[in-house]
Tab-separated table of C-alpha atoms in Angstrom:
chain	number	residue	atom	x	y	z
A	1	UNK	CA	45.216	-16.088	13.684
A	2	UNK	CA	46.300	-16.503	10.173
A	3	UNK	CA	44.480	-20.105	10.049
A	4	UNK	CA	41.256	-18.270	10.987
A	5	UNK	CA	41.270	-16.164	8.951
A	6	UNK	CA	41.884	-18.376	5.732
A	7	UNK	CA	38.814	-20.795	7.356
A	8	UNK	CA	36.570	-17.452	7.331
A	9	UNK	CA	36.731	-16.993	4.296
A	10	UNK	CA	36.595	-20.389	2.607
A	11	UNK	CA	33.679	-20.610	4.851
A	12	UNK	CA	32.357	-17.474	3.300
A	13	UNK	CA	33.025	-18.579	0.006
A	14	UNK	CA	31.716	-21.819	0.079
A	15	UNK	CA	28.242	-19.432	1.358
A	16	UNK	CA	28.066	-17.652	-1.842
A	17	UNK	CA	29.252	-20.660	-3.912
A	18	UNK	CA	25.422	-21.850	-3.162
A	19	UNK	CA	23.638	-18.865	-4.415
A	20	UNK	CA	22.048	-19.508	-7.878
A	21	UNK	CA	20.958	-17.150	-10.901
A	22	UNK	CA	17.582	-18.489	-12.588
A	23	UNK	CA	15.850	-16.742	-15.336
A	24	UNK	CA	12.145	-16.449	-16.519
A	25	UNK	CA	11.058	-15.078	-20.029
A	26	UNK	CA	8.376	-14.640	-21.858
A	27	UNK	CA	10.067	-16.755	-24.805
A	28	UNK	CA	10.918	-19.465	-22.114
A	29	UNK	CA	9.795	-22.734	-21.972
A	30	UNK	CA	9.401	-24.494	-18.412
A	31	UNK	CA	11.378	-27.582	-19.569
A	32	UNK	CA	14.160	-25.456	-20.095
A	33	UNK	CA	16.617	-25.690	-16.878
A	34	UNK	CA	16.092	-21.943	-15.964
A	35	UNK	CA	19.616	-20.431	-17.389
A	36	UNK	CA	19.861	-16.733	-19.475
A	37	UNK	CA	20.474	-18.818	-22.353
A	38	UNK	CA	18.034	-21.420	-21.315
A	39	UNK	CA	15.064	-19.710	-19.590
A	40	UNK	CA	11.659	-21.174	-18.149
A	41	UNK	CA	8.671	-19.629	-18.667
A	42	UNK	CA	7.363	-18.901	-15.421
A	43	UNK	CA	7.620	-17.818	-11.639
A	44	UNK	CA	6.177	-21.289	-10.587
A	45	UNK	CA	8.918	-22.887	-12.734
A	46	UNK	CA	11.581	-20.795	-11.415
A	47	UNK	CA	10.740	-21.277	-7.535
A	48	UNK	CA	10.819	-25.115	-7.817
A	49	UNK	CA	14.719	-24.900	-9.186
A	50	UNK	CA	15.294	-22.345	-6.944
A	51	UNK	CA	16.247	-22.495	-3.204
A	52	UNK	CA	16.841	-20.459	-0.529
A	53	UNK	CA	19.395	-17.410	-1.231
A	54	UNK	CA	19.088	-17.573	-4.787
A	55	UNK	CA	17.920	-14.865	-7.628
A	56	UNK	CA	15.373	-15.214	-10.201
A	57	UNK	CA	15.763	-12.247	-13.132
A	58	UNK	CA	12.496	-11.799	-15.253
A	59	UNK	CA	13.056	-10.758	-18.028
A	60	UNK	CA	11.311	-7.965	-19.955
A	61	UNK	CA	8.232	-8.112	-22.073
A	62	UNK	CA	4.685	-9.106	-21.548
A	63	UNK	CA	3.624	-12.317	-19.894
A	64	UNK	CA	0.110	-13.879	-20.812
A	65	UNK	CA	-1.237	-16.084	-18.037
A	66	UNK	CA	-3.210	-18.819	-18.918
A	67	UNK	CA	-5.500	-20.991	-16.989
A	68	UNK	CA	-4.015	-23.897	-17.180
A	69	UNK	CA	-0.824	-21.828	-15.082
A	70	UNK	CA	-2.695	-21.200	-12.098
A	71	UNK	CA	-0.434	-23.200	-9.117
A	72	UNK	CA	-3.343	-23.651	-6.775
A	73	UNK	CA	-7.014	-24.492	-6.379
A	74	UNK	CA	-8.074	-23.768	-2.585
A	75	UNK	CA	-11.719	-23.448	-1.461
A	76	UNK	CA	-12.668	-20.439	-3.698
A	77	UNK	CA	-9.189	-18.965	-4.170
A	78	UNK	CA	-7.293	-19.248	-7.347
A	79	UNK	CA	-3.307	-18.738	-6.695
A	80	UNK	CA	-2.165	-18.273	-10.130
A	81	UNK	CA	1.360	-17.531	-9.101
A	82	UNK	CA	2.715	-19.345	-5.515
A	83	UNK	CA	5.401	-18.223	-3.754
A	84	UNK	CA	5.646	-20.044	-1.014
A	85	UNK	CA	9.606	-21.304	-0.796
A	86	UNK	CA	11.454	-19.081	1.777
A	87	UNK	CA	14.527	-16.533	1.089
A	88	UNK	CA	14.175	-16.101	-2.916
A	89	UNK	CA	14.156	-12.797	-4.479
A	90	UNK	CA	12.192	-12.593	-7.571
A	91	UNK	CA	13.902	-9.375	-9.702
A	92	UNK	CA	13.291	-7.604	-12.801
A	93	UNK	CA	16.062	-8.003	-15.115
A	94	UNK	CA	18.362	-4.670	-15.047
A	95	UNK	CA	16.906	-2.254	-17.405
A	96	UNK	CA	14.052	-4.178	-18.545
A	97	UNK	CA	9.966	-4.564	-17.426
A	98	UNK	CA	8.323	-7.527	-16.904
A	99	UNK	CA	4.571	-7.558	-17.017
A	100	UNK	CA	2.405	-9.638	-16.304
A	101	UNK	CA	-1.288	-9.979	-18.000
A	102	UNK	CA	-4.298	-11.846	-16.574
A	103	UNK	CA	-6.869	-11.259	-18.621
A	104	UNK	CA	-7.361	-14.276	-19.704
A	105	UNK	CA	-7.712	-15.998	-15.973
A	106	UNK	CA	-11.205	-16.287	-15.212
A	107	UNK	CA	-12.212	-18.831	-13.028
A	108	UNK	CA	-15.872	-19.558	-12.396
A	109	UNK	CA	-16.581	-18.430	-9.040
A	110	UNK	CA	-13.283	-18.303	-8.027
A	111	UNK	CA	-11.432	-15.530	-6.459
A	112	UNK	CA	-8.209	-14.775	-8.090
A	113	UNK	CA	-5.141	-14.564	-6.675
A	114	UNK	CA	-2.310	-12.870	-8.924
A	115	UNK	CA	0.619	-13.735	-6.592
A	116	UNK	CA	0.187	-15.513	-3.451
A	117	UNK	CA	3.173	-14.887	-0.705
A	118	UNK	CA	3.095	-17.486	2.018
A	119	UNK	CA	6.724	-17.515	1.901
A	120	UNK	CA	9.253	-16.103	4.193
A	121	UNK	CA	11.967	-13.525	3.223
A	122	UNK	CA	11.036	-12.909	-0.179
A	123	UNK	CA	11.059	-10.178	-2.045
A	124	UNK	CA	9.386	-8.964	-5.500
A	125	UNK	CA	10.804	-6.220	-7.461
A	126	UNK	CA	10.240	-4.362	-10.545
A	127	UNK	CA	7.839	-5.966	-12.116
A	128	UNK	CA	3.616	-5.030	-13.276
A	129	UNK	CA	0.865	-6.816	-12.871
A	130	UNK	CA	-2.558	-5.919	-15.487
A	131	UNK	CA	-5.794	-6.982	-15.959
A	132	UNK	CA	-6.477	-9.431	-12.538
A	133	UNK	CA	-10.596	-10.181	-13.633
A	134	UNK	CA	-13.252	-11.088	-10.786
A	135	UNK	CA	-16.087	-13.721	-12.129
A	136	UNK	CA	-18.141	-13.657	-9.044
A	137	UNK	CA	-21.257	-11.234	-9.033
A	138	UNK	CA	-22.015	-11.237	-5.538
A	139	UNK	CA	-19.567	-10.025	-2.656
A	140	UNK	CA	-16.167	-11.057	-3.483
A	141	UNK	CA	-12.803	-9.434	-4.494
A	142	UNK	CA	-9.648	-10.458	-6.233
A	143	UNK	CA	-6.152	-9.204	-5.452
A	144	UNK	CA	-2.806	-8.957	-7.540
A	145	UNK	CA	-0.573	-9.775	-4.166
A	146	UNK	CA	-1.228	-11.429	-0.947
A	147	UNK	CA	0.711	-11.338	1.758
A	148	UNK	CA	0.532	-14.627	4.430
A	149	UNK	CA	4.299	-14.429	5.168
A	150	UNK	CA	6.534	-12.375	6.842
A	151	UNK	CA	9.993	-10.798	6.418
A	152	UNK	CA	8.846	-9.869	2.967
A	153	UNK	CA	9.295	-7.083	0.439
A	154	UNK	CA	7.335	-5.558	-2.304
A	155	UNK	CA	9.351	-2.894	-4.123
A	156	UNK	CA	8.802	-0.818	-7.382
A	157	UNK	CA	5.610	-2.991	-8.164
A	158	UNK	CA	3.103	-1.413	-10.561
A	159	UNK	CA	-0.665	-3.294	-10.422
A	160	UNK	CA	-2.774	-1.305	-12.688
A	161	UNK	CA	-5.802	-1.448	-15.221
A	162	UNK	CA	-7.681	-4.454	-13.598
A	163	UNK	CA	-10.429	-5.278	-11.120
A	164	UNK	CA	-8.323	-6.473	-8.138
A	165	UNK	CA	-6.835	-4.778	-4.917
A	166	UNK	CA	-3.342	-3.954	-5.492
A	167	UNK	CA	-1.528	-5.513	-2.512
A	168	UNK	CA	-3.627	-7.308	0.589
A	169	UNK	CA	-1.789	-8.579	3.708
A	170	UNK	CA	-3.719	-11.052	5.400
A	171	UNK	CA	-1.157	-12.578	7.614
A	172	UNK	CA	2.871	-12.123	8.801
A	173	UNK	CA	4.942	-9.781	9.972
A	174	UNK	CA	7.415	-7.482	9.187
A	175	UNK	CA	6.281	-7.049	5.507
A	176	UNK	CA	7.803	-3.945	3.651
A	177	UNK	CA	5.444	-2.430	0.938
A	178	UNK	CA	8.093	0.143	-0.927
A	179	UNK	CA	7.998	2.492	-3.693
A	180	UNK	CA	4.431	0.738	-5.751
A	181	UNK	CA	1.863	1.928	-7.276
A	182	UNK	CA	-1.756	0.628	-7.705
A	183	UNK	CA	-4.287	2.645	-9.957
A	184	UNK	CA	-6.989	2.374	-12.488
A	185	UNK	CA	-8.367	-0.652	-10.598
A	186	UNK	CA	-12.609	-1.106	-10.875
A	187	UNK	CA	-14.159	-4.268	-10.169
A	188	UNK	CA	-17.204	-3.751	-12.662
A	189	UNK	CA	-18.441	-7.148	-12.098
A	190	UNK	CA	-19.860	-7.933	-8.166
A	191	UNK	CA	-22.212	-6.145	-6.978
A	192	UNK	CA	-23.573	-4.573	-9.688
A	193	UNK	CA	-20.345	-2.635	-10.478
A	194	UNK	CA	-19.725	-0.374	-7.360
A	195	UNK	CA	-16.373	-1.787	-7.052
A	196	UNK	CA	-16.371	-1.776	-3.504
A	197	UNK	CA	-13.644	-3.841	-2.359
A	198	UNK	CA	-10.556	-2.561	-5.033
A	199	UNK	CA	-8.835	-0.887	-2.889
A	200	UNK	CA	-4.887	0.080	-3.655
A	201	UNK	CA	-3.416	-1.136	-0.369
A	202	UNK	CA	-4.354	-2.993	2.593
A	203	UNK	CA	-3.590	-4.747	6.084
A	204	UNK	CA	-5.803	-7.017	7.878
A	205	UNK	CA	-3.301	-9.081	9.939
A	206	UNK	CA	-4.612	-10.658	12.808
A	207	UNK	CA	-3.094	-10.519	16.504
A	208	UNK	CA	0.874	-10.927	16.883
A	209	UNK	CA	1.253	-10.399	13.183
A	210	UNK	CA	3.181	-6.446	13.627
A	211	UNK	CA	5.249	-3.898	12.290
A	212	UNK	CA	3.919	-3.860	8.754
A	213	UNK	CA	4.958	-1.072	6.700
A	214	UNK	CA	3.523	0.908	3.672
A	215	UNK	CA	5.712	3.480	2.206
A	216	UNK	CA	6.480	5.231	-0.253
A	217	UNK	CA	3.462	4.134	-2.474
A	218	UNK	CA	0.448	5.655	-4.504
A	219	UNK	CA	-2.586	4.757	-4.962
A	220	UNK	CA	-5.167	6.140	-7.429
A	221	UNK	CA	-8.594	5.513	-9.663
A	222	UNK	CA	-9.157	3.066	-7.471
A	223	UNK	CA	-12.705	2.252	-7.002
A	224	UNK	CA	-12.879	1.657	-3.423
A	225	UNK	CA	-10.295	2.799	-1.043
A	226	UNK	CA	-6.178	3.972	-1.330
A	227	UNK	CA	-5.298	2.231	1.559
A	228	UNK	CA	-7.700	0.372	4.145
A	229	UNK	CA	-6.614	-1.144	7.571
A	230	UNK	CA	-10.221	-2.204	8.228
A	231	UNK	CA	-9.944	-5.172	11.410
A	232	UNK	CA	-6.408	-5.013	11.708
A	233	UNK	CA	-5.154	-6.341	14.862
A	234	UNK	CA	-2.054	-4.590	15.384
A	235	UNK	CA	-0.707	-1.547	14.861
A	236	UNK	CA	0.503	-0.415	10.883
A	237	UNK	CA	2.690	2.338	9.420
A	238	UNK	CA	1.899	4.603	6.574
A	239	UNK	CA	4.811	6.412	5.541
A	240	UNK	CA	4.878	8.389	2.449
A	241	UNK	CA	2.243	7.207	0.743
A	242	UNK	CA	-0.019	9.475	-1.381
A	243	UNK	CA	-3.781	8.325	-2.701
A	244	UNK	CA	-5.591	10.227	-4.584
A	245	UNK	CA	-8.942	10.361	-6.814
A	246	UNK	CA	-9.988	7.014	-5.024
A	247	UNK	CA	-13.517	6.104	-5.190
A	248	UNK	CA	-13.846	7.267	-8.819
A	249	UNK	CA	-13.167	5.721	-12.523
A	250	UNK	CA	-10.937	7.390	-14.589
A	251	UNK	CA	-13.983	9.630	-16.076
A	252	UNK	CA	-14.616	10.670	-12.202
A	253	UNK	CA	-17.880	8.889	-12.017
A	254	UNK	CA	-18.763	7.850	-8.574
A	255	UNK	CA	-17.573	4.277	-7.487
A	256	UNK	CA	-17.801	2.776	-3.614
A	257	UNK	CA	-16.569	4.424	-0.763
A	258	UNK	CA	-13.060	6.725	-1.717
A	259	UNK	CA	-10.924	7.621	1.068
A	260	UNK	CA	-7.792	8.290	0.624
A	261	UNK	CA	-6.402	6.603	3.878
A	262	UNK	CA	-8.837	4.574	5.758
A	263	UNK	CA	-7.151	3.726	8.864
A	264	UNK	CA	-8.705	1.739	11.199
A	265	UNK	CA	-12.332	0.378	11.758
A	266	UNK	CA	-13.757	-3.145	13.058
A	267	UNK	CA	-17.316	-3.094	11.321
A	268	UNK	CA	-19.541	-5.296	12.691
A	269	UNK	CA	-16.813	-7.725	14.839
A	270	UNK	CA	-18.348	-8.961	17.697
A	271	UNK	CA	-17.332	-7.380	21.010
A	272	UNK	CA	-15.541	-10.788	22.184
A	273	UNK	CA	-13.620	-10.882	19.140
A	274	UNK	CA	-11.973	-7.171	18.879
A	275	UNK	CA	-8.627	-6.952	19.495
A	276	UNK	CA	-6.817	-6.413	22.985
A	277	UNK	CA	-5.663	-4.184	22.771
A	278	UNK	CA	-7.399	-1.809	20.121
A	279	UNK	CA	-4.193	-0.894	18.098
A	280	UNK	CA	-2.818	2.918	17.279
A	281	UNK	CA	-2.219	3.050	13.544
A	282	UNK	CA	0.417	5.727	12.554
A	283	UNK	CA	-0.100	7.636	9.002
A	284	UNK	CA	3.036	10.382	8.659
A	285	UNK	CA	3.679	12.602	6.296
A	286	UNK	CA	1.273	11.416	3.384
A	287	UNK	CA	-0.464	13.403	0.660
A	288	UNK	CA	-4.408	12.380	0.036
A	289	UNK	CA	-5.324	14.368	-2.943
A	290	UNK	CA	-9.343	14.909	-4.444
A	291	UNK	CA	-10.533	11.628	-3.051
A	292	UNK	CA	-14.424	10.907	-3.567
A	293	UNK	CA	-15.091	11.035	0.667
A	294	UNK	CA	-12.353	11.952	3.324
A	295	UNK	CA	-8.421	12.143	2.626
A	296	UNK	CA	-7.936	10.719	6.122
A	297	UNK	CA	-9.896	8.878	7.794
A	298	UNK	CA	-10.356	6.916	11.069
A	299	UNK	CA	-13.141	4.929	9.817
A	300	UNK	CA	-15.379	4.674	13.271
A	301	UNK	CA	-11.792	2.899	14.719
A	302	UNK	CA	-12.649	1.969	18.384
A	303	UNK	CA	-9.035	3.766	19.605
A	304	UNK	CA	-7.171	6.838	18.313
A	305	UNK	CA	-4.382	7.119	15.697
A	306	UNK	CA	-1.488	8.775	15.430
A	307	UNK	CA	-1.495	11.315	12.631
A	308	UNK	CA	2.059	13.195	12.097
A	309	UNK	CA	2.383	15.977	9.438
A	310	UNK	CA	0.227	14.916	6.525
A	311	UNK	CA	-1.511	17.348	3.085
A	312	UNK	CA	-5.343	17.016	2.542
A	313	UNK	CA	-6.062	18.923	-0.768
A	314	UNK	CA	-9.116	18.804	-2.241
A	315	UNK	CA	-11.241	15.929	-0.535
A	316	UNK	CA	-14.921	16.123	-0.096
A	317	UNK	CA	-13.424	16.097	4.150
A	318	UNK	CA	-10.057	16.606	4.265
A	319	UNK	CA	-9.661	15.022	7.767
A	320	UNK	CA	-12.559	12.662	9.151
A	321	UNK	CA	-11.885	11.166	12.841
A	322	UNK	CA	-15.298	9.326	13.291
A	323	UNK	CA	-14.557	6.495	16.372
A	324	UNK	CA	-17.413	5.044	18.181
A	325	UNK	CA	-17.847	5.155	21.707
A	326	UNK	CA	-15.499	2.353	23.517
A	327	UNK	CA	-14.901	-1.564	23.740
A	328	UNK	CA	-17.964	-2.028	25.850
A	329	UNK	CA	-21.337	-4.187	25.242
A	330	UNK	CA	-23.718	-1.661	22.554
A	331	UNK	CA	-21.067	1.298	23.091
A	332	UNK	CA	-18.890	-0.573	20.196
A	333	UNK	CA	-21.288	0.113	17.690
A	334	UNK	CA	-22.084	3.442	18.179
A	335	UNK	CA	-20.480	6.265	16.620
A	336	UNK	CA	-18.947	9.153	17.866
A	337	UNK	CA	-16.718	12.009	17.528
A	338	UNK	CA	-12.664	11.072	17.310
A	339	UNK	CA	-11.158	10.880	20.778
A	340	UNK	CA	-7.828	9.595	21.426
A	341	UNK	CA	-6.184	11.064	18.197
A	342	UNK	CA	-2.905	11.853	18.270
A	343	UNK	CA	-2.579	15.074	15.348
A	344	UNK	CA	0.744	16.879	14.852
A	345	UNK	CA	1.741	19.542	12.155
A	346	UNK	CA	-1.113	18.586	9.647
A	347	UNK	CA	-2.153	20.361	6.614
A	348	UNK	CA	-5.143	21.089	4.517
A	349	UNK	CA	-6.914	23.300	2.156
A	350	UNK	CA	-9.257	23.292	-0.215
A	351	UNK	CA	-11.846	20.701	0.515
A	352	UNK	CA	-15.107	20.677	-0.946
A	353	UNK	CA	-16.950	19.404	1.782
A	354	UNK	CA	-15.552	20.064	5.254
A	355	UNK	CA	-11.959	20.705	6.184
A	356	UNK	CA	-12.388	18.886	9.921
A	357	UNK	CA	-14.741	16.616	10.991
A	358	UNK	CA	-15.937	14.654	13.656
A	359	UNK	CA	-13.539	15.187	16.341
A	360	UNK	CA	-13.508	15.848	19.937
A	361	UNK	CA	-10.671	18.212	20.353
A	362	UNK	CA	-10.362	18.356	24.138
A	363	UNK	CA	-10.190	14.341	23.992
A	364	UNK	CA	-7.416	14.096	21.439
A	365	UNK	CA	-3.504	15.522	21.386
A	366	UNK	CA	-3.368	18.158	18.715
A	367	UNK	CA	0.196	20.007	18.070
A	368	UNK	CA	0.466	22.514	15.482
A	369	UNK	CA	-2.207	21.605	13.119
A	370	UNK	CA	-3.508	23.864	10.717
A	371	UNK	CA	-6.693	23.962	11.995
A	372	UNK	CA	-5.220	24.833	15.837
A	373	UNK	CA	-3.039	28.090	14.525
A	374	UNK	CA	-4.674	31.488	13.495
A	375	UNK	CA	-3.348	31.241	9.857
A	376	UNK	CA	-5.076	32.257	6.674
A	377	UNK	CA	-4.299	29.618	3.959
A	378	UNK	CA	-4.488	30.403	0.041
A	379	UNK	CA	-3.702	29.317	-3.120
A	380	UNK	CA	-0.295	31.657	-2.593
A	381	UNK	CA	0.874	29.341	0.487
A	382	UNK	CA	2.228	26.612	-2.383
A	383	UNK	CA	4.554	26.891	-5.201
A	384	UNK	CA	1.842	24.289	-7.488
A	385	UNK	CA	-1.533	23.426	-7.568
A	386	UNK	CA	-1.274	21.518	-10.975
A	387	UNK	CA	-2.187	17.769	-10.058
A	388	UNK	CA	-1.008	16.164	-12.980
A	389	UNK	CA	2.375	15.959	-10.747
A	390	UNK	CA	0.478	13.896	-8.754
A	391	UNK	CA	1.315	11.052	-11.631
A	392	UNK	CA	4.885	12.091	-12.697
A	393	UNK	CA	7.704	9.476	-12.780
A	394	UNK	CA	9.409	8.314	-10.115
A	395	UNK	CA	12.842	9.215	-9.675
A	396	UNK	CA	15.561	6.387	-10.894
A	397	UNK	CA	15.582	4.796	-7.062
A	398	UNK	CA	11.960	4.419	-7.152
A	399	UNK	CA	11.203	7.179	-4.823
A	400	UNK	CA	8.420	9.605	-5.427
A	401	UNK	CA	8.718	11.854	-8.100
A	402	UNK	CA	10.373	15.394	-6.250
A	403	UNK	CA	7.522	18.392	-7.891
A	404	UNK	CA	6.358	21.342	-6.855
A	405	UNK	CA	2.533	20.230	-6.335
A	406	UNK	CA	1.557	21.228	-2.968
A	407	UNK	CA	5.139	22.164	-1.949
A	408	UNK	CA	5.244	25.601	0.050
A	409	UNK	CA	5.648	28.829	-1.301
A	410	UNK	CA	9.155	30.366	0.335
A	411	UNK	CA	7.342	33.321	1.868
A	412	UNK	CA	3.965	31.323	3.142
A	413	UNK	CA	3.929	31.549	6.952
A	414	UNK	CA	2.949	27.903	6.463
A	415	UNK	CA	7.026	27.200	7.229
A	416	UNK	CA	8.389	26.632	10.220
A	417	UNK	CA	4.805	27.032	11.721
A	418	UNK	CA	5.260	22.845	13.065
A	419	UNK	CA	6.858	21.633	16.143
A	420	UNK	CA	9.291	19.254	16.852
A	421	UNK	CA	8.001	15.951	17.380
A	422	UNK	CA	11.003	13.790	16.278
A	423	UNK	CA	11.878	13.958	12.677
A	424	UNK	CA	14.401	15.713	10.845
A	425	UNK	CA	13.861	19.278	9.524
A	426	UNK	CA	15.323	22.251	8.606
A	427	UNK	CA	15.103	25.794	9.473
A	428	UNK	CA	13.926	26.885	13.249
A	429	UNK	CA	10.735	24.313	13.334
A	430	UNK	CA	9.204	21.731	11.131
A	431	UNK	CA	7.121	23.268	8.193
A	432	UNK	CA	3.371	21.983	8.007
A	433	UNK	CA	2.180	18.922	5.840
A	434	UNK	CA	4.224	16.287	4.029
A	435	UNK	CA	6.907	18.425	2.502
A	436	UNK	CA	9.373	20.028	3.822
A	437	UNK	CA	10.878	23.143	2.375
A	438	UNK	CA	14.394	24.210	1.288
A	439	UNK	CA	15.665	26.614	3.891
């Protein structure tokens, strides 16, 4: 027994005997051989030393990309930065912020690529990504992340102040989008300016590629969407997340479409190319916040969603479930009111527009929502209604900042006015919306 145990762990020690620290600064120099002392200059560097199981720390300060540093020239994609080596984690140094600055990366007619996952169990932390430019005046888009790998996570990523979607999974499973943030984002170039494909997050993963997850994140002054899971195959989760003031610049003029969370949708797909099944996309306990067009919206999906104890404040619609008909020949491209929906313990107030809109009730499962119970709701029901919170900074973990923006008043009858479908609360029932009270 005593032999065994002695061969466990030299075997475990030989394991971690393999991992490797490498280091990237913006004061290194790629000939360097990727030590603290001795650190290369860049992420591309960094993977090729690097293998599987090891750690690259970036170190604080601002990077400058330059042309000449993009990794990859595919068809009319531009992957600046290439991960595409399995099992490497790619950290901000403790205590310090990396960020990187493309600015300066404008390919002709190229669409730009920040940081390009193909890579298996990788994960980014910590670090910001500016200024990602689009050159191309007709339809087009650039993004600061893409995702064709899976077992990957983003965590504590800020991608801010440029003209490219914040984080786009195209392909893989299991992907884990944690605690970022992507705002300020306008493409002012295509299309005359309308910026109409920056959104802050989205999933577009064809068939077999499941069980991607958003949460935690924010998205905001985006000029298209927060989140989009336009011709997604399979089914994603939305946990957490808040978008708000999407669809606008930062001076609230009017930009492309704005929803907060767009969640679902197969635009003009072919009938023989939909999905089998149509998948159920899941958005729980989010907070969409004075977004140009709906806080939530099923985007004329061709199946219902599953919509668990979410806050619409001040959208144009607070909730939207426009499906069209069914998966049949001409009835896929017609629009009509949301069936199928699956709405539990929802919240909203305050819209400028409408509060609900196009739904069928009697067709969909609704438990609890605020539009189902006799209650009066006012500006008394919540402890804030100052949405500069909306921005405050995260807590040391990375988790959204705790406020008192939209958080119930102690005496609103809003509390314990939910029912139990599942996840923890306190009191005698679940409150309504996205935050549950102290009881």
């Amino acid at each position: 027994m005593k032999s065994k145990i002695l061969l466990f762990v030299f075997l475990l020690s030989c394991h971690f005997s393999f991992s490797a620290e490498y280091y990237v600064a913006p004061n290194g120099n790629d000939s360097n051989n990727g030590t603290i002392k001795n650190p290369v200059a860049t992420i591309n560097k960094a993977q090729q030393l690097a293998s599987s199981g090891d750690t690259v720390y970036i170190r604080g300060g601002v990077y400058k990309l330059k042309e000449e540093q993009i990794a990859q020239y595919h068809r009319i994609w531009a992957y600046v930065t290439k991960l595409d080596k399995d099992g490497i984690s790619y950290l901000a140094y403790k205590n310090e912020t990396p960020v990187f600055n493309f600015e300066k990366i404008k390919p002709e007619n190229l669409r730009v690529i920040a940081f390009f996952i193909s890579g298996n169990n990788i994960t980014v932390k910590g670090i910001e990504v500016t200024g990602v430019q689009v050159t191309i005046k007709d339809h087009t888009q650039s993004e600061c992340f893409e995702i064709q790998g899976s077992n990957n996570t983003l965590e504590q990523l800020k991608m801010h102040d440029g003209m490219a979607i914040g984080v786009y999974i195209t392909k893989g499973s299991n992907n884990l989008i944690l605690n970022c943030d992507a705002y300020r984002n306008w493409d002012s170039v295509s299309e005359n300016g309308k910026g109409g494909n920056t959104d802050g997050f989205g999933c577009h993963a064809p068939a077999g590629n499941k069980n991607n997850i958003f949460r935690g994140c924010r998205a905001w002054f985006n000029s298209d969407d927060g989140f989009d899971l336009i011709n997604s195959a399979e089914p994603v989760l939305i946990d957490h997340c808040w978008a708000f003031y999407n669809g606008y610049t930062v001076d609230f003029k009017k930009r492309a479409d704005g929803n907060g969370f767009k969640c679902g949708g197969y635009a003009g797909t072919p009938l023989e190319h939909l999905p089998n099944p149509i998948p159920r996309n899941t958005i729980q306990f989010c907070l969409a916040v004075g977004n140009k067009q709906a806080g939530f919206y099923s985007n004329h999906h061709l199946n219902g969603s599953n919509w668990y104890n979410n806050t619409a404040y001040h959208n144009r619609i607070n909730y939207d479930m426009l499906n069209r008909k069914a998966v049949k020949p001409v009835e896929y491209l017609e629009d009509t009111q949301g069936w199928s929906h699956v709405l539990a313990n929802n919240l909203g107030y305050g819209a400028t527009g409408a509060e609900l809109n196009n739904i069928n009730k009697s067709a969909c499962t609704l438990k609890n929502n605020y539009f189902d119970l006799s209650l009066t709701i006012t500006a008394t029901d919540f402890l804030s209604l100052d949405e500069t919170f909306l921005t405050a900074s995260r807590q040391a973990d990375g988790s959204l900042p705790e406020t008192s923006f939209l958080r119930l008043n102690p005496s609103s009858n809003l509390i314990d006015a939910g029912i139990d479908i599942g996840f923890p609360f306190k009191g005698k029932s679940p409150d309504l919306g996205c935050f549950e009270s102290e009881k």
